[in-house]
Amino acid sequence: MTVAGILSALIVGLIIGALGRLVVPGKQNIPIWLTIVIGIVAALLGTAIARGVGVADTNGFDWIELIFQVVLAAVGVALAAGFWGRRGHRVH
């Protein structure tokens, strides 16, 4: 992978992760690096699902693919925020 490809993946991951955070209600106390990782994974999985369904390559902007990606990012952010929040609050 080239430097441009890595930078593109990071930017897409940040955008998709940020959109996922916006969809999830409340404040998510997870680090930005985790948001980027979730966004990258959601972008890859969302594209794979869109291709599997046959909606990844359409005329114009691929809104359905973006919806898949953002929904997956929102689920990932919600799961990570739930796990991350419990890490610091253990009952003794």
Coordinates of C-alpha atoms in Angstrom, one line a residue:
M1 CA 0.0 0.0 0.0
T2 CA 1.3 3.4 -0.9
V3 CA 1.6 6.4 1.4
A4 CA -1.4 8.0 -0.4
G5 CA -3.4 4.8 0.1
I6 CA -2.6 4.8 3.8
L7 CA -3.5 8.5 4.1
S8 CA -6.8 7.9 2.2
A9 CA -7.7 5.0 4.5
L10 CA -7.0 7.2 7.6
I11 CA -9.1 10.1 6.3
V12 CA -12.0 7.8 5.2
G13 CA -11.8 6.0 8.6
L14 CA -11.9 9.3 10.4
I15 CA -14.9 10.5 8.5
I16 CA -16.9 7.3 8.7
G17 CA -16.0 6.9 12.4
A18 CA -17.0 10.5 13.1
L19 CA -20.3 9.9 11.3
G20 CA -20.8 6.8 13.3
R21 CA -20.2 8.8 16.5
L22 CA -22.7 11.4 15.5
V23 CA -25.4 8.7 15.0
V24 CA -24.9 7.1 18.4
P25 CA -26.7 9.1 21.1
G26 CA -24.9 10.5 24.1
K27 CA -21.2 11.0 24.7
Q28 CA -18.8 8.3 23.7
N29 CA -15.6 8.3 25.8
I30 CA -13.4 6.5 23.3
P31 CA -10.1 7.7 21.9
I32 CA -9.8 9.2 18.4
W33 CA -7.5 6.4 17.3
L34 CA -10.2 3.8 18.1
T35 CA -12.8 5.9 16.2
I36 CA -10.5 5.9 13.2
V37 CA -9.9 2.1 13.4
I38 CA -13.7 1.5 13.7
G39 CA -14.3 3.8 10.8
I40 CA -11.7 2.0 8.6
V41 CA -13.2 -1.4 9.4
A42 CA -16.7 -0.1 8.9
A43 CA -15.7 1.4 5.5
L44 CA -14.2 -1.9 4.4
L45 CA -17.1 -4.1 5.6
G46 CA -19.7 -1.6 4.3
T47 CA -18.1 -1.7 0.9
A48 CA -18.0 -5.5 0.9
I49 CA -21.7 -5.7 1.9
A50 CA -22.7 -3.2 -0.7
R51 CA -20.8 -5.2 -3.4
G52 CA -22.4 -8.4 -2.2
V53 CA -25.9 -6.8 -2.5
G54 CA -24.9 -5.3 -5.9
V55 CA -25.2 -1.6 -5.0
A56 CA -21.5 -0.6 -4.7
D57 CA -21.2 0.6 -8.3
T58 CA -24.0 2.9 -9.2
N59 CA -24.3 6.1 -11.3
G60 CA -23.4 9.1 -9.1
F61 CA -22.7 8.9 -5.4
D62 CA -23.2 5.5 -3.7
W63 CA -25.5 6.5 -0.9
I64 CA -26.5 3.0 0.0
E65 CA -22.9 2.0 0.4
L66 CA -22.3 5.1 2.7
I67 CA -25.4 4.1 4.8
F68 CA -24.0 0.6 5.3
Q69 CA -20.6 2.1 6.3
V70 CA -22.1 4.6 8.8
V71 CA -24.5 2.1 10.3
L72 CA -21.6 -0.4 10.9
A73 CA -19.5 2.5 12.3
A74 CA -22.3 3.4 14.7
V75 CA -22.6 -0.1 15.9
G76 CA -18.9 -0.4 16.3
V77 CA -18.7 2.9 18.2
A78 CA -21.6 1.9 20.5
L79 CA -20.0 -1.4 21.3
A80 CA -16.5 0.2 21.9
A81 CA -18.0 2.9 24.0
G82 CA -19.8 0.3 26.1
F83 CA -16.7 -1.8 26.5
W84 CA -14.4 1.3 27.1
G85 CA -16.8 2.8 29.7
R86 CA -17.0 -0.4 31.7
R87 CA -13.2 -0.8 31.8
G88 CA -12.8 2.0 34.2
H89 CA -15.8 1.3 36.4
R90 CA -15.3 -2.1 37.9
V91 CA -17.2 -3.0 41.0
H92 CA -15.0 -4.2 43.9

